[in-house]
Amino acid sequence: MTPPVDLLIRNSLLLCAFDDTGTELPGGWLAVDDGVIVAVGDKDTAPPEAETVVDASGCLVLPGLVNAHQHLYQNLTRCYAAAAHVDNLTDWFWAYFTAWGRLDAEAVAISTTVGLAELALSGCTTSADHLYLHPEPELIDAQIQAARDIGVRFHPVRGSMTLGEADGAICPPNLVERVDDVLDDSRRLVEAYHDPTPSSMVRVGIGPSTLMSSSDAAMIESAAFADAFDVRLHSHVADDPDEEAYVGARFGRRPLQVYEDFGWLGRRSWLAHVVYPNHDEINALAAAGVSVAHCPSMTMIDGGLPGGPPPIRAMLDAGVNVGIGCDGATAADHQSLWLETKTAMLLSRQREGRASAMSARDALRMATRGGAHAVGRDGEIGQLSVGTNADVSVWRMDTLPYAGVLDDPVTGLMHCGPASAWHTIVGGKFVVRDGEPVTVDVPEALRRHRAAASSVQGLTCQ
Ligand SMILES: [Zn+2]
């Protein structure tokens, strides 16, 4: 007799695999053993016996969402008063630097815990994170421990700022690092934590913050480091008029041209924002296999960008891989990847002036397959296929926000809401179950977060 598998999710309203052929199974089920999907079937096929059975009646079953760009530490300065009425990127950085200069291991750890818990509630099972401020050593070590405790796959990017005020750039002296120190610490992190295996829970990348705060050497040597250690390469680019003006004055080139000059346009790169690409730049990104992390709220929260929303439809049509990121809490002030996916759908429709420019399935494919590809994990996560990791999000569709959604729960999930995942499962293990986080003590986490946020903001602990 065949032994039972570890987990069976059965009786779904609809299972959408987001595989290469767009498999959608009414009444679908999936079976999990040792953290991997071992079988997928429809209502007419019999599932195997399982130790744990989840009845997904009335639920939409999707792959776990993949967050392609994030700065978790920024949830310590949400709605920070000093930055409330800042209208450009340069002033925005300066408004926050005093607070961010107070980051310590406890602040970074608890902001990671709270951020990943909020992301898990939005169906996210893998998150990148870009920490480019290091007022103390080993902050990413604290993040990795927090991520392991909560059970979300974690892709920390060892960021940096290597040009300061004295160089005409945007970084105070206490946060500027030497390139050799950045590379040494990146090597230490890769050797200590980077796991390239398909079931990996932690993969380390390298990523200078922006051209506005990075030396030529930091850009060039980071790309060489990524090649040498076979890790991903990440940064922000073309996200604000201030950056275009700064880069034009320093290099006499457009930002993406500078990235190309520095050896960044290749398959191991994924770039956040890319709000202003022209036709030739879009084609260059596609030809080079560079992925884009689209963070739609970031383009709106400060009043929108003069060029309007980014041309995501054109990028997808040209063959650019696009994932979705929440960006830091100061750029979105929420960490719901469901909401960011919905916002991406709406923003592209607004830009193109037609609903067909971005379907619910298009948006969810970016949030699953697009994100998986961006962080270098196509075929491992972001789809529900035999042999992929059992990273699953389960959404109840028999609740008030979805009353009347009878034909198409996928479109319903994106058009209606607000939504929160009913179950979020990573490698076959529950991180959210019945709508509640199960790997974190939420009241205790909020108490620690309030103390850390008060300290970082320079307030008396409340
Ligand atoms: Zn960012």
mmCIF file of C-alpha atoms and ligand atoms in Angstrom, residues 69 71 236 272-273 327-328, ligand 1:
data_model
loop_
_atom_site.group_PDB
_atom_site.id
_atom_site.type_symbol
_atom_site.label_atom_id
_atom_site.label_comp_id
_atom_site.label_asym_id
_atom_site.label_seq_id
_atom_site.Cartn_x
_atom_site.Cartn_y
_atom_site.Cartn_z
ATOM 1 C CA HIS A 69 11.376 44.309 -4.428
ATOM 2 C CA HIS A 71 12.903 47.330 1.993
ATOM 3 C CA HIS A 236 16.982 50.765 -8.459
ATOM 4 C CA ALA A 272 13.435 47.891 -9.564
ATOM 5 C CA HIS A 273 11.116 50.481 -11.129
ATOM 6 C CA ASP A 327 8.816 48.458 -2.331
ATOM 7 C CA GLY A 328 9.577 49.921 1.088
HETATM 8 ZN ZN ZN B 1 13.123 50.389 -3.504
#
